[in-house]
XYZ file of C-alpha atoms in Angstrom:
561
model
C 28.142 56.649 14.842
C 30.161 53.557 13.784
C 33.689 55.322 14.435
C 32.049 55.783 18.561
C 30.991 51.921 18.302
C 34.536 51.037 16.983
C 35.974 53.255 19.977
C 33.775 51.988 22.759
C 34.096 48.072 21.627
C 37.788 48.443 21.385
C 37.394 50.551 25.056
C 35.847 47.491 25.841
C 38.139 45.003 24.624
C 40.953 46.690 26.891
C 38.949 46.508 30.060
C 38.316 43.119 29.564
C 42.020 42.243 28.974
C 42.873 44.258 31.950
C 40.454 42.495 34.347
C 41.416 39.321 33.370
C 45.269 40.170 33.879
C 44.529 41.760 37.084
C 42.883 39.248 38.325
C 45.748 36.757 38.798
C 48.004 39.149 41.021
C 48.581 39.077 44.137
C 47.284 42.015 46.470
C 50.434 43.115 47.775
C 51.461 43.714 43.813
C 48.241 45.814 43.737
C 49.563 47.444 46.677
C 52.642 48.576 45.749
C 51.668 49.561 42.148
C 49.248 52.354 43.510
C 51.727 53.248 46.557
C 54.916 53.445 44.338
C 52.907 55.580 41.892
C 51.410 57.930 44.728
C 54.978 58.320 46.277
C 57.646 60.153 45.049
C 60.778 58.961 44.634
C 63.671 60.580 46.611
C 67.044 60.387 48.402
C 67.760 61.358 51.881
C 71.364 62.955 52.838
C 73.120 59.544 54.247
C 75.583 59.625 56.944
C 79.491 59.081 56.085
C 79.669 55.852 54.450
C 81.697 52.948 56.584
C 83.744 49.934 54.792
C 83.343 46.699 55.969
C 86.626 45.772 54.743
C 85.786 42.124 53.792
C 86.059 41.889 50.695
C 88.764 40.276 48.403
C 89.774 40.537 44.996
C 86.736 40.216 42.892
C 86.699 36.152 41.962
C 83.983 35.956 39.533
C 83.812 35.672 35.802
C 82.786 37.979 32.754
C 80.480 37.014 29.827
C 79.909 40.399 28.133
C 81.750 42.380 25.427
C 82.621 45.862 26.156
C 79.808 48.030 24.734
C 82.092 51.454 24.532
C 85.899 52.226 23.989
C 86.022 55.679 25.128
C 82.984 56.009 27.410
C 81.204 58.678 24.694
C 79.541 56.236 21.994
C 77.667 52.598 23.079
C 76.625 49.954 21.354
C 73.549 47.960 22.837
C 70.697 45.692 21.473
C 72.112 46.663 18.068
C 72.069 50.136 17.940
C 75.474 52.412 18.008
C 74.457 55.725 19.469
C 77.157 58.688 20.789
C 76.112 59.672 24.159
C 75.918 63.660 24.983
C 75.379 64.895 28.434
C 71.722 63.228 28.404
C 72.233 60.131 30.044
C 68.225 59.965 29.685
C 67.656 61.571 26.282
C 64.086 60.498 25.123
C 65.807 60.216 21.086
C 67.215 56.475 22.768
C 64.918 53.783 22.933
C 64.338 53.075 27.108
C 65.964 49.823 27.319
C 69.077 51.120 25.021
C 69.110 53.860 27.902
C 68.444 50.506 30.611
C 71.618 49.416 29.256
C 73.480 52.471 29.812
C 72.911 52.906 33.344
C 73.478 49.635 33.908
C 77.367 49.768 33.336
C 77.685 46.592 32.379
C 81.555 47.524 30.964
C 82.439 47.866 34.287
C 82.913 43.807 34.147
C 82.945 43.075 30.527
C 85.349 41.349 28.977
C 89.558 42.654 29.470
C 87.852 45.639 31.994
C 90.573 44.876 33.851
C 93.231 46.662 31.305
C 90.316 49.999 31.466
C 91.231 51.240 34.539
C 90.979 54.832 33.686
C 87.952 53.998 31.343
C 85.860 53.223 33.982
C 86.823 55.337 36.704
C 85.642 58.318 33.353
C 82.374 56.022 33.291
C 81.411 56.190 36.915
C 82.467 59.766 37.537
C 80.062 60.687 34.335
C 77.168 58.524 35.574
C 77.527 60.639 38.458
C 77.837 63.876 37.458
C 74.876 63.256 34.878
C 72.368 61.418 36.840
C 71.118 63.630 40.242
C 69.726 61.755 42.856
C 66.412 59.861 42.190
C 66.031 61.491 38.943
C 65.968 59.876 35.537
C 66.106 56.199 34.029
C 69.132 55.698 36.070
C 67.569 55.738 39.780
C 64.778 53.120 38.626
C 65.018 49.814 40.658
C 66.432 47.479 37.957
C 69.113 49.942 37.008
C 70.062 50.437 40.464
C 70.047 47.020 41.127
C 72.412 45.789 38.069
C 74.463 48.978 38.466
C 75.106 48.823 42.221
C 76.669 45.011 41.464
C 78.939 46.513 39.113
C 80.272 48.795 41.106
C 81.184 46.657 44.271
C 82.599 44.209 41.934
C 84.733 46.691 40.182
C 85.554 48.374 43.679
C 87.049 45.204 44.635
C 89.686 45.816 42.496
C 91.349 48.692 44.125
C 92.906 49.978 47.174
C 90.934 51.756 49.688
C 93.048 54.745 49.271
C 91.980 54.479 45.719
C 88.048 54.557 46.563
C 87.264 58.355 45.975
C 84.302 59.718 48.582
C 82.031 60.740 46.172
C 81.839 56.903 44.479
C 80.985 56.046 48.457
C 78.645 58.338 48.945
C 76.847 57.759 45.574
C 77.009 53.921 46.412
C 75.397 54.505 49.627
C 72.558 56.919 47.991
C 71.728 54.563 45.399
C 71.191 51.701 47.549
C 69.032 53.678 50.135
C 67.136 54.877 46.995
C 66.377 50.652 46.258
C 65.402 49.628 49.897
C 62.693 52.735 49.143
C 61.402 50.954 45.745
C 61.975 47.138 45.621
C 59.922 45.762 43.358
C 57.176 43.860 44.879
C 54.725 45.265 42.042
C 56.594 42.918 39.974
C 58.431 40.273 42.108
C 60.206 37.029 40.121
C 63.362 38.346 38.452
C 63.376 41.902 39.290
C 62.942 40.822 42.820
C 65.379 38.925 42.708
C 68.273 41.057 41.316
C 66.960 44.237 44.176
C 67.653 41.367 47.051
C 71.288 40.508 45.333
C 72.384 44.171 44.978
C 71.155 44.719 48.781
C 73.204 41.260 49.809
C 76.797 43.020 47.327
C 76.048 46.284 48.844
C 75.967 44.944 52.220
C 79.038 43.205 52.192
C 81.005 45.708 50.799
C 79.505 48.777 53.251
C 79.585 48.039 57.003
C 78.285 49.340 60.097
C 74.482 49.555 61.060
C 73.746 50.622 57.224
C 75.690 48.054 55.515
C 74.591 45.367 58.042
C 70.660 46.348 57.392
C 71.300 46.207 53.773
C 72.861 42.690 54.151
C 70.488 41.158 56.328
C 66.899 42.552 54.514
C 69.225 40.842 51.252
C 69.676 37.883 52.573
C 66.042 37.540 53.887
C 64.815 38.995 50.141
C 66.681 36.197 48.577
C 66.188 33.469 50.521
C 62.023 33.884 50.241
C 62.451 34.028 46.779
C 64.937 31.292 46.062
C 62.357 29.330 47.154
C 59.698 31.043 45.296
C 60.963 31.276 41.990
C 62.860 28.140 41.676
C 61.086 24.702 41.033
C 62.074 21.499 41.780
C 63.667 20.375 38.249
C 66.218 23.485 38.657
C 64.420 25.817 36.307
C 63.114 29.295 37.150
C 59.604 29.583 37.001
C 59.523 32.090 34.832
C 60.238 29.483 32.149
C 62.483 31.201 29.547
C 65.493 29.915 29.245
C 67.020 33.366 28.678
C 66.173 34.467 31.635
C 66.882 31.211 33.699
C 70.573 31.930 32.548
C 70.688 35.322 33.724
C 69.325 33.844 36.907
C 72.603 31.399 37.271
C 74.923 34.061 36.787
C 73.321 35.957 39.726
C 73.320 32.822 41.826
C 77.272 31.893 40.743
C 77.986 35.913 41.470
C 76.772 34.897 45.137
C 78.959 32.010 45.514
C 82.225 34.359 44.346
C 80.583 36.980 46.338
C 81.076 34.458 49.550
C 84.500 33.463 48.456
C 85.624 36.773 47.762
C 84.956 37.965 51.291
C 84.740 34.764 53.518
C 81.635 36.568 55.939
C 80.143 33.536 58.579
C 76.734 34.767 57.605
C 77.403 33.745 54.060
C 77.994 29.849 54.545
C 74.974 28.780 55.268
C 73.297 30.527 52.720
C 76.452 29.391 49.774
C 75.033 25.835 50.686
C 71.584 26.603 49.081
C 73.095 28.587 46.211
C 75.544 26.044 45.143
C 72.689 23.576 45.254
C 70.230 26.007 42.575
C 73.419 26.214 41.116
C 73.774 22.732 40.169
C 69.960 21.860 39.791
C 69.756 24.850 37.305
C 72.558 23.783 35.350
C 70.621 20.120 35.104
C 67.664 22.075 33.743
C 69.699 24.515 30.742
C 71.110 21.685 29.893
C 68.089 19.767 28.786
C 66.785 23.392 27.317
C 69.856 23.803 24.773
C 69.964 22.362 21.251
C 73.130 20.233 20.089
C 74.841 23.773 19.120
C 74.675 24.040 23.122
C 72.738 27.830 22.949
C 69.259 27.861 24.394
C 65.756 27.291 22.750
C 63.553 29.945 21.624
C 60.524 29.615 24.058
C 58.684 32.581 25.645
C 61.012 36.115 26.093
C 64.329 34.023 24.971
C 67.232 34.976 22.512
C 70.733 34.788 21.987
C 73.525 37.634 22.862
C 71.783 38.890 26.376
C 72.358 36.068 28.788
C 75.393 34.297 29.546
C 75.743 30.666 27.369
C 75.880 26.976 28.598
C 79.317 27.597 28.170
C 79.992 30.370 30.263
C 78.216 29.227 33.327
C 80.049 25.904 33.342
C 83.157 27.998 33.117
C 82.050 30.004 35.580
C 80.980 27.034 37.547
C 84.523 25.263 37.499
C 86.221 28.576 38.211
C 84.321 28.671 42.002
C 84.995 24.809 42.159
C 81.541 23.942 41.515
C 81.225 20.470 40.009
C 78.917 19.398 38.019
C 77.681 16.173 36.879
C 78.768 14.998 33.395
C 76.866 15.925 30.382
C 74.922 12.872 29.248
C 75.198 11.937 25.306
C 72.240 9.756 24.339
C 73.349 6.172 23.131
C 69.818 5.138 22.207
C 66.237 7.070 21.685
C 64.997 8.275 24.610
C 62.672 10.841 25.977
C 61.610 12.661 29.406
C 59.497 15.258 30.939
C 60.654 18.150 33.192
C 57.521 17.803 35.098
C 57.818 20.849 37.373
C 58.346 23.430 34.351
C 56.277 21.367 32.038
C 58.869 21.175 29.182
C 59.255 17.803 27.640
C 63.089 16.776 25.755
C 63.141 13.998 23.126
C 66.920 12.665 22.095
C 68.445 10.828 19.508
C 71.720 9.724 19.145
C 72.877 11.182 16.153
C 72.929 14.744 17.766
C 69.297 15.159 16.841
C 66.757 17.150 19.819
C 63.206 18.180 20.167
C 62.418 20.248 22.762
C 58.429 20.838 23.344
C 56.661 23.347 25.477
C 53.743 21.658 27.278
C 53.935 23.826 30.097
C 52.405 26.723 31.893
C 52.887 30.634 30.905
C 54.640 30.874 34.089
C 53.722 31.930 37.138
C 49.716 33.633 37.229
C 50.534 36.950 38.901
C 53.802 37.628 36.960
C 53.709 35.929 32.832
C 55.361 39.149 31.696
C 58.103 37.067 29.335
C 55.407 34.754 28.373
C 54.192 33.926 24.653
C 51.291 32.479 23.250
C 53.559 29.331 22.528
C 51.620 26.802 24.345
C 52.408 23.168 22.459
C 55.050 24.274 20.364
C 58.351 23.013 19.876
C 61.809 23.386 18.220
C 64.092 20.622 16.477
C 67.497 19.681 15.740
C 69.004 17.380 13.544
C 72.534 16.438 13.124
C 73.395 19.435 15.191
C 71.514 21.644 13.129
C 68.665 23.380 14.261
C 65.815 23.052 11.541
C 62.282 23.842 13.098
C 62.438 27.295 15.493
C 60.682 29.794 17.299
C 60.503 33.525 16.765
C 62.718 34.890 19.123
C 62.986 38.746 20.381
C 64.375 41.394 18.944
C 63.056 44.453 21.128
C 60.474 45.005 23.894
C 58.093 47.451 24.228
C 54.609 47.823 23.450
C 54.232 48.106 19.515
C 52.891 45.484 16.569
C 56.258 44.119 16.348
C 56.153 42.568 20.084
C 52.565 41.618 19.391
C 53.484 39.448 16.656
C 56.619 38.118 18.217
C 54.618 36.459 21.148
C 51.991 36.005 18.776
C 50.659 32.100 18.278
C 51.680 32.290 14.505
C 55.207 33.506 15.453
C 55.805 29.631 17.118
C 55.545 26.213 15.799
C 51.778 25.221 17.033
C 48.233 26.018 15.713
C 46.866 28.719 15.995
C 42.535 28.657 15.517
C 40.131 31.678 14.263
C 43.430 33.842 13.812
C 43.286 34.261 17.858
C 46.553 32.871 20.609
C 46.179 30.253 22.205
C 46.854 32.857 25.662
C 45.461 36.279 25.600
C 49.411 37.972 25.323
C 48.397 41.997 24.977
C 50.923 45.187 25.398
C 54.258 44.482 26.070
C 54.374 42.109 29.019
C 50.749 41.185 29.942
C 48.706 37.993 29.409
C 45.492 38.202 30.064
C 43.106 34.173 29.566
C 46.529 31.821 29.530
C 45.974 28.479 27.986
C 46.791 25.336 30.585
C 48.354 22.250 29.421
C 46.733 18.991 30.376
C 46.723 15.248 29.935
C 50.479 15.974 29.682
C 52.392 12.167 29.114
C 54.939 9.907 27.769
C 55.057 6.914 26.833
C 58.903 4.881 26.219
C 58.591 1.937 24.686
C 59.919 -0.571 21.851
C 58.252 0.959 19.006
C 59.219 5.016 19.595
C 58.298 7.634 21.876
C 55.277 9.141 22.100
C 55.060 12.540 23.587
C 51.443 13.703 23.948
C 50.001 17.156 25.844
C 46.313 19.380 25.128
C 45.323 23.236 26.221
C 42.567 24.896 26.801
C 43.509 28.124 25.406
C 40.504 28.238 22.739
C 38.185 27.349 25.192
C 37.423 31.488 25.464
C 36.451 30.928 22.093
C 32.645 30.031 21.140
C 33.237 26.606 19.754
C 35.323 25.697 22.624
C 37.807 24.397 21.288
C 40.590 21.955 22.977
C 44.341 21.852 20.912
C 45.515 17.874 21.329
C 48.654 17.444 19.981
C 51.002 14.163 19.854
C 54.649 13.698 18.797
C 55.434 10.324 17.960
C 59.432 9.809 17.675
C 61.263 6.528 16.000
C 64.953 6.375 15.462
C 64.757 8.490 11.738
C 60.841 10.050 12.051
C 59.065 12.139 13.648
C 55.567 12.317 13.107
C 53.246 15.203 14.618
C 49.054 15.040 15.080
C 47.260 17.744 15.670
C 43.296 17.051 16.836
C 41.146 19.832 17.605
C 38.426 19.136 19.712
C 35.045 21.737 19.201
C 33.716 24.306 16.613
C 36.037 25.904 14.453
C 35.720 28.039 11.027
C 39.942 27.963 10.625
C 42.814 26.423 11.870
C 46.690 26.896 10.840
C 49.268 25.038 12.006
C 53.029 27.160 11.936
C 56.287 25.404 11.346
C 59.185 27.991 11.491
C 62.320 27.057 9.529
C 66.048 28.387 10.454
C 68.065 30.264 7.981
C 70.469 27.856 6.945
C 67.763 25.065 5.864
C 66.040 25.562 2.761
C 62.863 24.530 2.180
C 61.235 23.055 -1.729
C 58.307 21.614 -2.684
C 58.032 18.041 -3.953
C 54.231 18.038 -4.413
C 51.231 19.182 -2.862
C 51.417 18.219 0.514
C 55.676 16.962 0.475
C 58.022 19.103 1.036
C 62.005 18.811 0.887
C 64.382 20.671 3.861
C 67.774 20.469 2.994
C 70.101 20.898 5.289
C 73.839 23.075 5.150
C 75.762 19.875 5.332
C 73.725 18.183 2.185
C 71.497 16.004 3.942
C 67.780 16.322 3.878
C 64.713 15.450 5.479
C 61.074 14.905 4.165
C 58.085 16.459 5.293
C 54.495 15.052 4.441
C 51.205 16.672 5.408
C 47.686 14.885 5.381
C 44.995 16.290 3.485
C 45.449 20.622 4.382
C 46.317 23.983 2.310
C 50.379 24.162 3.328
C 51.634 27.728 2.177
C 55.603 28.489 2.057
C 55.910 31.898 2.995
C 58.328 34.272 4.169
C 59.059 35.093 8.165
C 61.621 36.805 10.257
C 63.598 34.868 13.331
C 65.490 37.118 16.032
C 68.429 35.465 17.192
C 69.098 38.610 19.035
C 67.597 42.382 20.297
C 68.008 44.230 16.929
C 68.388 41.103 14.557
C 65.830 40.259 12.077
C 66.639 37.695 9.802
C 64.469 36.197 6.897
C 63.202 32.777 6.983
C 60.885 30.306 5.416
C 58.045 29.022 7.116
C 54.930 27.046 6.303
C 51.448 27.688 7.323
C 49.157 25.006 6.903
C 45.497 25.592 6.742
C 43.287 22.951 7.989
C 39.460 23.178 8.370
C 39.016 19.287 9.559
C 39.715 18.215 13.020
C 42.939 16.528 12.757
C 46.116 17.309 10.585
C 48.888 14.791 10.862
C 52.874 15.860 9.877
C 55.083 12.988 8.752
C 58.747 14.538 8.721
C 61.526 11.181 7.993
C 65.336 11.463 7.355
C 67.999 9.247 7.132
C 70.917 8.272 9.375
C 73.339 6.857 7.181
């Protein structure tokens, strides 16, 4: 009898998480889930493929390392696997297999010198993967794939363009106008509507110019959509705002590579995203110029700072000057919601007082509502989880977890209702979000009401208070409560001692150090894990600090000199 009441109150539990994630999406992603699931997927025979014959030598840049050296064994997220004649062998985790199809190494770094490499890896993607069967014929793969190929195409001859690459090319993208992805819209979206706008430059006649116009309409619609007006993506991971630049600054090469009227006009709106984007990552990296750790975000996946201002100078973009701080000062991004303290001294704190992201598509959200990561003298000291996979298992769970970020977490529940791999159910919403600049400091204040759900109601507050060598950190819950944590995540390289009950020490690799001081609370130094990249797991310190009162203050002070 109690293992049936365990069942149906856990049966229960789901519906209520899926009702509550359903309820934010939009109908025509209701739509499409049921008709894309009720339709099979297949290709039609397609007529003799036509060239356009516009494009150039490919003028774009690479990022990536090769992930094979003889097309047979791949390294990706990680994991070295050798590759049989499976290209969809359920022994490899999806997204390793994700990465395969993608052929990234088509445009990895020195490609150029692997000729015959990948000419082996596009005639064995082919030979392997039938029409609309396997991992491989899935929307995201086709899109990612199809834009490696047409860049790697522009390298040759026609005479060196076999028939069977044409055809396939022209099969795969008739495949994706059957199954974009309005089920899931933002990124996905967005990379179906780029591969469309590649495809249909590169391919002419009536197919090639339907592929390029329904492209250029896609991306358009949703250049508007998912871009906000400080320059960040709305899906508000840095991560993923990257991998968004590198698809706008393929664009711009794409337009320079094959000089198409229809193109101008549109370049003019990309090179502006361009530009406000780069505004926005720059405010979102730490001193070590590599992005913060908020929602699905990690190093290794996305291009760097670094290689989209390269990128950007190669296509004659400019850019405005990066901006060193001569004195304290401090700013919020007030369409994304994050908010960017500076110090001169190379010091940084970077705090999410922002939405999940948009309601009907959170799916690289965490439960990190009011947290926030910090950097002193270059080095970061206070961080975020990270990823290190997807999927839907306890190790996701706990990675977009509350207690995986620096913020409170209250009854041992997340502040937003984060459940399988990509779903949010009840999302917290900032409010009372300001700052205040003045001779004293900066003080940085924000509240959710993610514990609302809860029954005592409850309301996070939460202030930073910056001076030119403190930072100090309140914490006020408002409502009922039985427990309340606050998590402060420490990177590898700092170490982290007691001096006393409530005092702590973090010493820093260089030798300096920093003091941290709690008010009355229960701090715990415990071990924790930080993923600075899909398959890395590294051991860290962090402290968990129990509070059962309704406001815990943290006094952390260094010194300049």
């Amino acid at each position: 009898m109690q293992t049936d009441c365990r069942i149906l109150e856990a049966a229960m539990k789901r519906f209520w998480l899926l009702l509550n994630t359903v309820r934010y999406l939009k109908l025509s992603q209701l739509f499409y889930q049921v008709f894309y699931r009720v339709r099979k997927r297949r290709s039609k025979i397609q007529s003799e493929p036509e060239l356009r014959g516009a494009l150039g030598p490919w003028p774009g840049a690479q990022f990536l390392q090769p992930a094979s050296v003889d097309g047979k064994t791949f390294t990706f997220l990680g994991q070295t696997a050798r590759l049989g004649d499976d290209w969809n062998h359920p022994s490899f985790p999806k997204l390793w297999l994700y990465n395969l199809h993608y052929q990234d190494d088509l445009n990895a770094k020195g490609s150029e010198d692997r000729r015959e490499l990948s000419e082996y890896l596009i005639d064995s993607w082919i030979a392997a993967n039938p029409p609309a069967e396997g991992n491989g014929w899935e929307p995201y793969c086709l899109s990612l794939r199809l834009v490696n190929w047409v860049k790697w195409f522009c390298r040759l001859e026609s005479q060196h363009l076999k028939r069977e690459w044409l055809i396939s090319l022209s099969r795969q993208a008739d495949s994706l106008e059957r199954q974009l992805e309005f089920h899931i819209l933002a990124n996905h979206l967005f990379a179906n509507a780029k591969a469309l706008v590649f495809v249909g430059v590169f391919l002419g006649g009536k197919q090639g110019n339907r592929y390029l116009y329904r492209g250029l309409d896609l991306l358009g619609k949703e250049l508007k959509e998912q871009f906000l007006a400080d320059g960040a993506h709305y899906e508000l991971s840095p991560m993923y705002h990257s991998i968004l630049m590198w698809d706008v600054a393929d664009l711009l090469a794409l337009k320079q590579a094959s000089g198409l009227d229809v193109l101008n006009i549109e370049a003019k709106v990309w090179e502006e995203r361009f530009v406000k984007g780069m505004e926005w990552l720059r405010a979102m990296v730490h001193p070590d110029r590599e992005i913060a750790f908020f929602n699905d975000a990690t190093l290794g996946i996305a291009p760097t700072l670094e290689d989209l201002e390269e990128y950007g100078q190669k296509l004659g973009i400019q850019l405005p000057p990066s901006h060193t701080p001569q004195t304290l000062s401090g700013r919020i991004l007030q369409a994304s919601g994050y908010s960017i303290i500076d110090w001169p001294g190379n010091h940084r704190l970077i705090a999410d007082v922002a939405t999940v992201g948009p309601d009907y598509q959170p799916g690289h959200a965490h439960a990190d509502t009011l947290s926030f990561e910090f950097s002193l003298f270059g080095q970061r000291v206070f961080v975020n989880s990270g990823i290190s996979q997807y999927g839907d298992d306890a190790e996701r769970y706990r990675q977009r977890s509350t207690a995986a970020h620096n913020t409170v977490e209250v009854d041992g529940e997340n502040s937003s209702e984060v459940w399988s791999g990509f779903r949010v159910a009840r999302r917290a919403r900032p409010f009372d979000v300001k700052i205040d600049n003045n001779h004293s400091g900066i003080s940085l204040q924000a509240s959710h009401d993610g514990y609302r759900r809860l029954r005592g109601k409850v309301i996070h507050c939460r202030r930073w208070f910056a001076t030119n060598e403190s930072l100090m950190i309140e914490d006020e819950l408002q409502g009922n409560f039985q427990r309340a944590v606050a998590h402060f995540h420490f990177h590898p390289d700092v170490t982290v001692e007691h001096e006393g009950k409530s005092c702590f020490r973090i010493r820093l690799p260089d030798g300096k150090s920093l003091i941290l001081e709690l008010s009355d609370s229960w701090p715990n130094l415990v071990t924790s894990h930080w993923h600075p990249g899909f398959g890395v797991s590294q051991k860290i310190q962090k402290l968990s600090v129990e509070f059962s009162g309704p406001r815990l203050i943290t006094q952390i002070r260094w010194s300049s000199s």
